[in-house]
Each structure stands twice: as C-alpha cells, then as structure tokens.
Short mmCIF file of C-alpha atoms and ligand atoms in Angstrom, two decimals:
data_model
loop_
_atom_site.label_atom_id
_atom_site.label_comp_id
_atom_site.label_asym_id
_atom_site.label_seq_id
_atom_site.Cartn_x
_atom_site.Cartn_y
_atom_site.Cartn_z
CA MET A 28 44.61 87.45 138.68
CA ARG A 29 44.31 84.39 140.89
CA ALA A 30 41.34 83.21 138.86
CA ILE A 31 43.43 83.43 135.67
CA LEU A 32 46.27 81.47 137.25
CA LEU A 33 43.87 78.79 138.34
CA ALA A 34 42.37 78.58 134.87
CA VAL A 35 45.80 78.30 133.23
CA ALA A 36 46.89 75.67 135.71
CA THR A 37 43.77 73.68 135.03
CA LEU A 38 44.44 73.78 131.30
CA VAL A 39 48.04 72.65 131.78
CA VAL A 40 47.03 69.72 133.90
CA ALA A 41 44.25 68.83 131.48
CA ALA A 42 46.75 68.79 128.63
CA ILE A 43 49.15 66.59 130.55
CA VAL A 44 46.35 64.19 131.30
CA ALA A 45 45.24 64.14 127.68
CA VAL A 46 48.75 63.39 126.39
CA GLY A 47 49.18 60.69 129.02
CA THR A 48 45.93 59.11 127.89
CA LEU A 49 47.08 59.10 124.27
CA PHE A 50 50.31 57.35 125.24
CA ALA A 51 48.38 54.84 127.32
CA THR A 52 45.94 54.06 124.51
CA GLY A 53 48.70 53.66 121.94
CA VAL A 54 47.68 56.70 119.86
CA LEU A 55 51.11 58.16 120.47
CA PRO A 56 54.21 55.97 120.57
CA ILE A 57 56.21 55.92 123.77
CA GLY A 58 59.49 55.79 121.85
CA GLY A 59 60.47 56.87 118.36
CA SER A 60 60.44 60.36 116.98
CA ALA A 61 57.77 61.99 119.03
CA ALA A 62 58.49 65.61 119.77
CA VAL A 63 58.56 64.98 123.50
CA SER A 64 61.39 62.60 124.30
CA PRO A 65 60.34 59.77 126.59
CA SER A 66 62.83 60.66 129.27
CA ALA A 67 61.51 64.18 129.46
CA ALA A 68 57.86 63.27 129.34
CA VAL A 69 55.93 64.40 132.35
CA PRO A 70 54.25 61.41 134.00
CA ALA A 71 50.53 61.61 134.19
CA PRO A 72 49.18 62.34 137.63
CA SER A 73 48.28 59.22 139.53
CA SER A 74 44.74 60.39 139.78
CA PRO A 75 43.04 62.52 137.10
CA SER A 76 41.03 64.18 139.81
CA ALA A 77 44.01 65.45 141.77
CA SER A 78 43.44 69.06 142.58
CA PRO A 79 45.85 71.36 140.73
CA THR A 80 48.36 73.41 142.65
CA PRO A 81 48.73 76.78 140.92
CA SER A 82 52.21 77.47 142.25
CA ALA A 83 53.75 74.25 140.95
CA SER A 84 54.09 74.32 137.18
CA VAL A 85 52.54 77.51 135.86
CA PRO A 86 55.09 79.68 134.08
CA ALA A 87 55.27 83.32 134.97
CA ILE A 88 52.99 85.43 132.81
CA PRO A 89 54.69 88.56 131.55
CA SER A 90 53.04 91.74 132.66
CA PRO A 91 51.58 93.92 129.89
CA GLU A 92 54.28 96.49 130.58
CA PHE A 93 57.03 94.03 129.65
CA THR A 94 59.13 95.20 126.73
CA PRO A 95 62.06 93.19 125.42
CA GLU A 96 65.53 94.69 125.29
CA PRO A 97 66.35 95.94 121.78
CA SER A 98 68.50 93.29 120.14
CA ALA A 99 70.39 95.63 117.80
CA ALA A 100 70.95 99.31 117.01
CA PRO A 101 68.21 100.82 114.88
CA ALA A 102 68.74 100.49 111.14
CA PHE A 103 70.48 103.38 109.40
CA ASP A 104 67.86 105.69 107.90
CA LYS A 105 68.79 106.08 104.25
CA ALA A 106 65.98 108.58 103.77
CA ALA A 107 67.17 111.01 106.44
CA TYR A 108 68.37 113.47 103.79
CA SER A 109 67.58 114.00 100.14
CA ILE A 110 69.91 112.59 97.50
CA ASP A 111 68.40 114.91 94.87
CA ASP A 112 68.44 118.33 96.51
CA PRO A 113 71.76 120.00 95.64
CA THR A 114 71.89 121.62 99.08
CA SER A 115 71.58 118.24 100.87
CA PRO A 116 74.75 116.74 102.40
CA TRP A 117 73.78 113.47 100.72
CA VAL A 118 73.14 114.79 97.21
CA ILE A 119 74.46 112.35 94.63
CA VAL A 120 75.84 113.83 91.46
CA ASN A 121 77.12 111.61 88.68
CA LYS A 122 76.94 111.22 84.90
CA LEU A 123 73.27 110.20 85.14
CA ARG A 124 72.39 112.67 87.90
CA PRO A 125 73.20 116.28 86.95
CA LEU A 126 72.72 119.00 89.52
CA ALA A 127 69.16 120.34 89.46
CA ASP A 128 69.18 123.65 87.60
CA GLY A 129 72.91 123.09 87.19
CA ALA A 130 73.68 126.10 84.99
CA ALA A 131 72.39 128.42 87.71
CA TYR A 132 73.03 126.55 90.97
CA GLU A 133 75.28 128.14 93.57
CA PRO A 134 75.64 126.73 97.11
CA PRO A 135 74.04 128.92 99.79
CA ASP A 136 76.84 129.16 102.36
CA LEU A 137 80.25 129.25 100.70
CA VAL A 138 83.07 130.35 102.99
CA ASP A 139 86.78 130.98 102.63
CA LEU A 140 89.06 128.38 104.16
CA PRO A 141 91.07 129.38 107.24
CA SER A 142 94.39 130.97 106.39
CA ASP A 143 96.42 128.18 108.02
CA MET A 144 95.16 125.70 105.43
CA PRO A 145 97.27 125.64 102.26
CA ASN A 146 94.83 126.65 99.51
CA PRO A 147 96.96 127.78 96.56
CA ASN A 148 94.04 128.64 94.30
CA GLY A 149 91.86 130.31 96.93
CA TYR A 150 88.99 127.86 96.74
CA GLN A 151 85.88 128.10 98.88
CA MET A 152 83.60 125.40 100.33
CA ARG A 153 80.26 125.20 102.06
CA ALA A 154 80.54 126.07 105.75
CA ASP A 155 80.03 122.61 107.29
CA ALA A 156 82.37 120.95 104.81
CA ALA A 157 85.00 123.64 105.40
CA ALA A 158 84.83 123.22 109.18
CA SER A 159 85.29 119.46 109.00
CA LEU A 160 88.05 119.85 106.41
CA GLU A 161 89.93 122.10 108.82
CA GLU A 162 89.58 119.53 111.60
CA MET A 163 90.77 116.79 109.25
CA PHE A 164 93.81 118.80 108.13
CA HIS A 165 94.78 119.51 111.74
CA THR A 166 94.38 115.86 112.74
CA ALA A 167 96.33 114.61 109.74
CA LEU A 168 99.21 116.92 110.65
CA ALA A 169 99.12 115.79 114.27
CA GLU A 170 98.96 112.07 113.42
CA THR A 171 101.33 111.92 110.41
CA GLY A 172 103.37 115.13 110.44
CA VAL A 173 102.22 115.80 106.87
CA GLN A 174 100.50 119.05 105.86
CA LEU A 175 97.53 118.53 103.54
CA VAL A 176 96.69 120.97 100.74
CA ALA A 177 93.25 122.11 99.57
CA GLN A 178 93.97 121.83 95.87
CA SER A 179 90.50 122.36 94.36
CA GLY A 180 87.17 122.98 96.07
CA TYR A 181 84.00 124.75 94.94
CA ARG A 182 83.90 125.31 91.20
CA SER A 183 81.06 127.27 89.69
CA TYR A 184 79.34 126.16 86.50
CA SER A 185 81.35 128.63 84.44
CA VAL A 186 84.64 127.52 86.00
CA GLN A 187 83.70 123.91 85.23
CA VAL A 188 83.05 124.89 81.61
CA ARG A 189 86.66 126.01 81.36
CA ALA A 190 88.01 122.99 83.28
CA TYR A 191 86.17 120.50 81.09
CA ASP A 192 87.17 122.31 77.89
CA TYR A 193 90.79 122.19 78.99
CA TYR A 194 90.64 118.40 79.30
CA VAL A 195 88.74 117.97 76.04
CA ASN A 196 91.43 119.96 74.24
CA SER A 197 94.23 117.87 75.70
CA LEU A 198 92.61 114.41 75.97
CA GLY A 199 89.62 114.40 73.64
CA VAL A 200 86.07 113.89 74.83
CA ALA A 201 86.44 110.25 75.92
CA GLY A 202 89.60 110.98 77.89
CA ALA A 203 88.16 114.13 79.41
CA ASP A 204 85.03 112.31 80.54
CA LEU A 205 87.09 109.86 82.60
CA THR A 206 88.74 112.60 84.64
CA SER A 207 86.62 115.76 84.48
CA ALA A 208 82.88 116.24 84.80
CA ARG A 209 80.88 118.06 82.20
CA PRO A 210 79.46 121.38 83.44
CA GLY A 211 76.40 120.76 85.63
CA TYR A 212 77.58 117.23 86.50
CA SER A 213 80.45 118.08 88.85
CA GLU A 214 80.52 117.34 92.56
CA HIS A 215 82.78 120.36 92.88
CA GLN A 216 79.80 122.59 92.05
CA THR A 217 78.06 121.36 95.23
CA GLY A 218 80.73 123.02 97.37
CA MET A 219 81.13 119.74 99.24
CA ALA A 220 84.02 118.15 97.33
CA MET A 221 87.75 118.82 97.72
CA ASP A 222 90.77 117.58 95.83
CA ILE A 223 93.36 117.04 98.56
CA LEU A 224 97.13 116.80 98.09
CA ASP A 225 100.07 117.43 100.40
CA THR A 226 103.10 119.71 100.65
CA VAL A 227 105.77 117.01 100.51
CA SER A 228 105.07 114.25 97.95
CA GLY A 229 105.06 116.29 94.77
CA CYS A 230 102.02 114.34 93.53
CA SER A 231 99.36 116.08 91.45
CA THR A 232 95.71 115.45 90.66
CA ASP A 233 96.74 112.98 87.99
CA GLY A 234 97.41 109.27 88.08
CA ARG A 235 97.85 107.10 91.17
CA CYS A 236 100.83 108.88 92.75
CA PHE A 237 98.94 110.29 95.74
CA ALA A 238 97.47 106.89 96.70
CA ASP A 239 100.87 105.63 97.87
CA THR A 240 101.80 108.67 99.97
CA THR A 241 101.55 108.94 103.74
CA ALA A 242 98.83 111.56 103.34
CA GLY A 243 96.91 109.59 100.72
CA GLN A 244 96.92 106.45 102.83
CA TRP A 245 95.98 108.34 105.99
CA LEU A 246 93.05 109.97 104.20
CA ALA A 247 91.86 106.66 102.77
CA ALA A 248 91.84 105.15 106.26
CA ASN A 249 90.63 108.11 108.30
CA ALA A 250 88.58 110.57 106.23
CA TRP A 251 85.34 108.87 107.31
CA ARG A 252 85.98 110.01 110.89
CA PHE A 253 85.43 113.57 109.70
CA GLY A 254 82.50 112.85 107.38
CA TRP A 255 84.38 112.46 104.10
CA VAL A 256 84.35 109.63 101.56
CA LEU A 257 86.78 108.77 98.77
CA ARG A 258 84.35 109.36 95.95
CA TYR A 259 86.08 107.60 93.03
CA PRO A 260 87.74 104.51 94.52
CA ASP A 261 90.14 102.16 92.78
CA GLY A 262 88.25 99.64 90.68
CA ALA A 263 84.92 101.47 90.76
CA THR A 264 85.09 103.11 87.32
CA PRO A 265 82.17 101.00 85.96
CA ILE A 266 80.02 102.42 88.78
CA THR A 267 81.25 106.00 89.21
CA GLY A 268 82.30 106.68 85.63
CA TYR A 269 85.64 108.08 86.77
CA GLU A 270 89.12 106.71 87.04
CA PHE A 271 90.59 106.15 90.50
CA GLU A 272 91.08 109.62 92.00
CA PRO A 273 92.95 109.16 95.30
CA TRP A 274 92.75 112.93 95.90
CA HIS A 275 89.01 113.56 95.39
CA TYR A 276 87.04 113.53 98.65
CA ARG A 277 83.40 114.34 99.21
CA TRP A 278 81.88 115.58 102.46
CA VAL A 279 78.66 113.72 103.35
CA GLY A 280 78.70 114.13 107.15
CA VAL A 281 79.89 111.78 109.85
CA PRO A 282 76.81 109.51 110.12
CA LEU A 283 76.79 108.47 106.45
CA ALA A 284 80.59 108.28 106.15
CA THR A 285 80.70 106.11 109.27
CA GLU A 286 77.95 103.82 108.00
CA MET A 287 79.70 103.36 104.64
CA HIS A 288 82.97 102.66 106.46
CA THR A 289 81.32 100.16 108.82
CA THR A 290 79.46 98.31 106.09
CA GLY A 291 82.36 98.43 103.64
CA VAL A 292 80.30 99.94 100.82
CA GLY A 293 82.67 101.88 98.58
CA THR A 294 80.44 104.16 96.52
CA LEU A 295 77.39 106.34 97.10
CA GLU A 296 75.71 104.68 94.12
CA GLU A 297 75.94 101.24 95.72
CA PHE A 298 75.00 102.45 99.19
CA PHE A 299 71.79 104.06 97.96
CA GLY A 300 71.02 101.37 95.38
CA LEU A 301 71.35 103.70 92.41
CA PRO A 302 72.17 102.59 88.88
CA ALA A 303 75.82 102.56 87.90
CA ALA A 304 76.75 105.70 86.01
CA PRO A 305 79.66 104.84 83.72
CA ASP A 306 78.55 107.19 80.94
CA TYR A 307 76.35 110.16 80.19
CA ALA A 308 72.88 109.32 78.97
CA GLY A 309 73.25 111.23 75.74
ZN1 ZN B 452 87.86 116.51 92.26
#
C-alpha cells in the first residue's frame, strides 16, 4: 500500500511540475480561459528534485469495499405481474384487450362480501379485492360518516351478455359501447372491479352525479390507499373508451395504485404504455 501511495504522489508532483513548465515556457497562458484559474494554480516546487511527501497532497483512495449510498428508491418494476393473465392483479382489459378465453373464464377465488357491506344484488369478488374493499368501506364510514354500497361486482360472461344487450336495446350499439362492455371485454368479469355508490346521495351508475358526493370525492382521493384505481376517469374517454364513471373502481393492489397516485398517471393504459382503446378492433 505504501508503495502505491508513493507512486501516486510521484505522479502528482510530476504533473504539477509539467504544468508549471508549460506555463513558464508560454505553452499555456497564465491568464485567460485556462481551466485552472491563475489564483488557484498550484505553484511549481522551487526545486524539481524536491522529494515528495506522500502525506501532503495525495487524496484518499477509496477502499474496494466502498459502495455509494443509493441516491433514490429503486424504480417501480412494471413487469412484476402480468398484464395479460386474467388472474393477475394487474390484468388490463379494454376494448382492444379481451379477457383470454373470455367466454369460459371464471376467477378462481370468488367470495361473498361480508354481511355488513351493503350489497343489494349479492355480488361476489375475488378474495383479495373483497378484503381490501371491506377495509375501504370501513375507513370511508369512519372518515366521512357515509356508508358505501357495493352496487355491482363480479359479472360472469353470461351475465355480461344480458347487461350489454340491455344497453344496446335502450341506447343502440354506439351508446351501449360507451357505458357497457361487450361480453368478454368487461373488467367486471375479472372479479376485481366494483361499482361503488352510497346509501345517502341517491345517485346511480349513470351520469356524473356520484362524482360530486362526499363518498365519490373521498373515493377519488383515497381509494389508492387500499389498492383501487378509478378506472374510467373524467376526460379519458379517448384512452379508455368509456365515459367518465365516477363509481367504477378496479382493484390492482396497493403498490401499483400508490405508484399511479404518486406519479399522477390516470389510466392503466398510459401507465403501462399501451395503445389507447377508444373502440373495438372490429
Ligand atoms: Zn363498472
């Protein structure tokens, strides 16, 4: 180690001497725009043969074990879960991304919701989504005094056939496609989406009414804490293909919901860099 220090010190002194010589011979200007400002320039030793002193000007050499402190949290891993597998918490279903084997797909772990959660139509959800929904309902009641309602959860392919037909009959195909998914293209079939209303506002799953309620505003601001995202935000119709649905929430888990909240990305399509899905392909 001492031999290395001596060698480094010798090189440093040699460099100083060389630069000093260049100044002295006029190769480098004393003033002007040289990188080393004149006032900071180290004067050349009075004698080129002065013996170097290792302790004087040699910077500390980092040991091989030295590791710098991480400067930031590790980047969010967007590949941690599949966006194609219908059982994945991150599966993305839209008008260009039907559920794989949609006519036959059923989620593996559907459960009933706890009896203290208003659920007028008896809908089920997947277990993890149901557990976080229960926590969110309890917290909403504690923080706002408003009781949320589980208006519509898991819908099978055959139920979605009837739902979509209902809207086609009343709105026509174009109108139906803005508010109801075609069978095999519905997030509700994943068992990880819930249409949420409340017991006091009288709003329905139609129009913008719920967005201006205490419950609707609390959900928009807080659902991410429980792993839920507002799936069809206001102004995102060209991306999601659906009108603003202030009641439709999708469970994706806390890490992804938190990351989308933190980064301010409003849709799953944008977060994962997927094409906008305003219309069906055919
Ligand atoms: Zn919905």
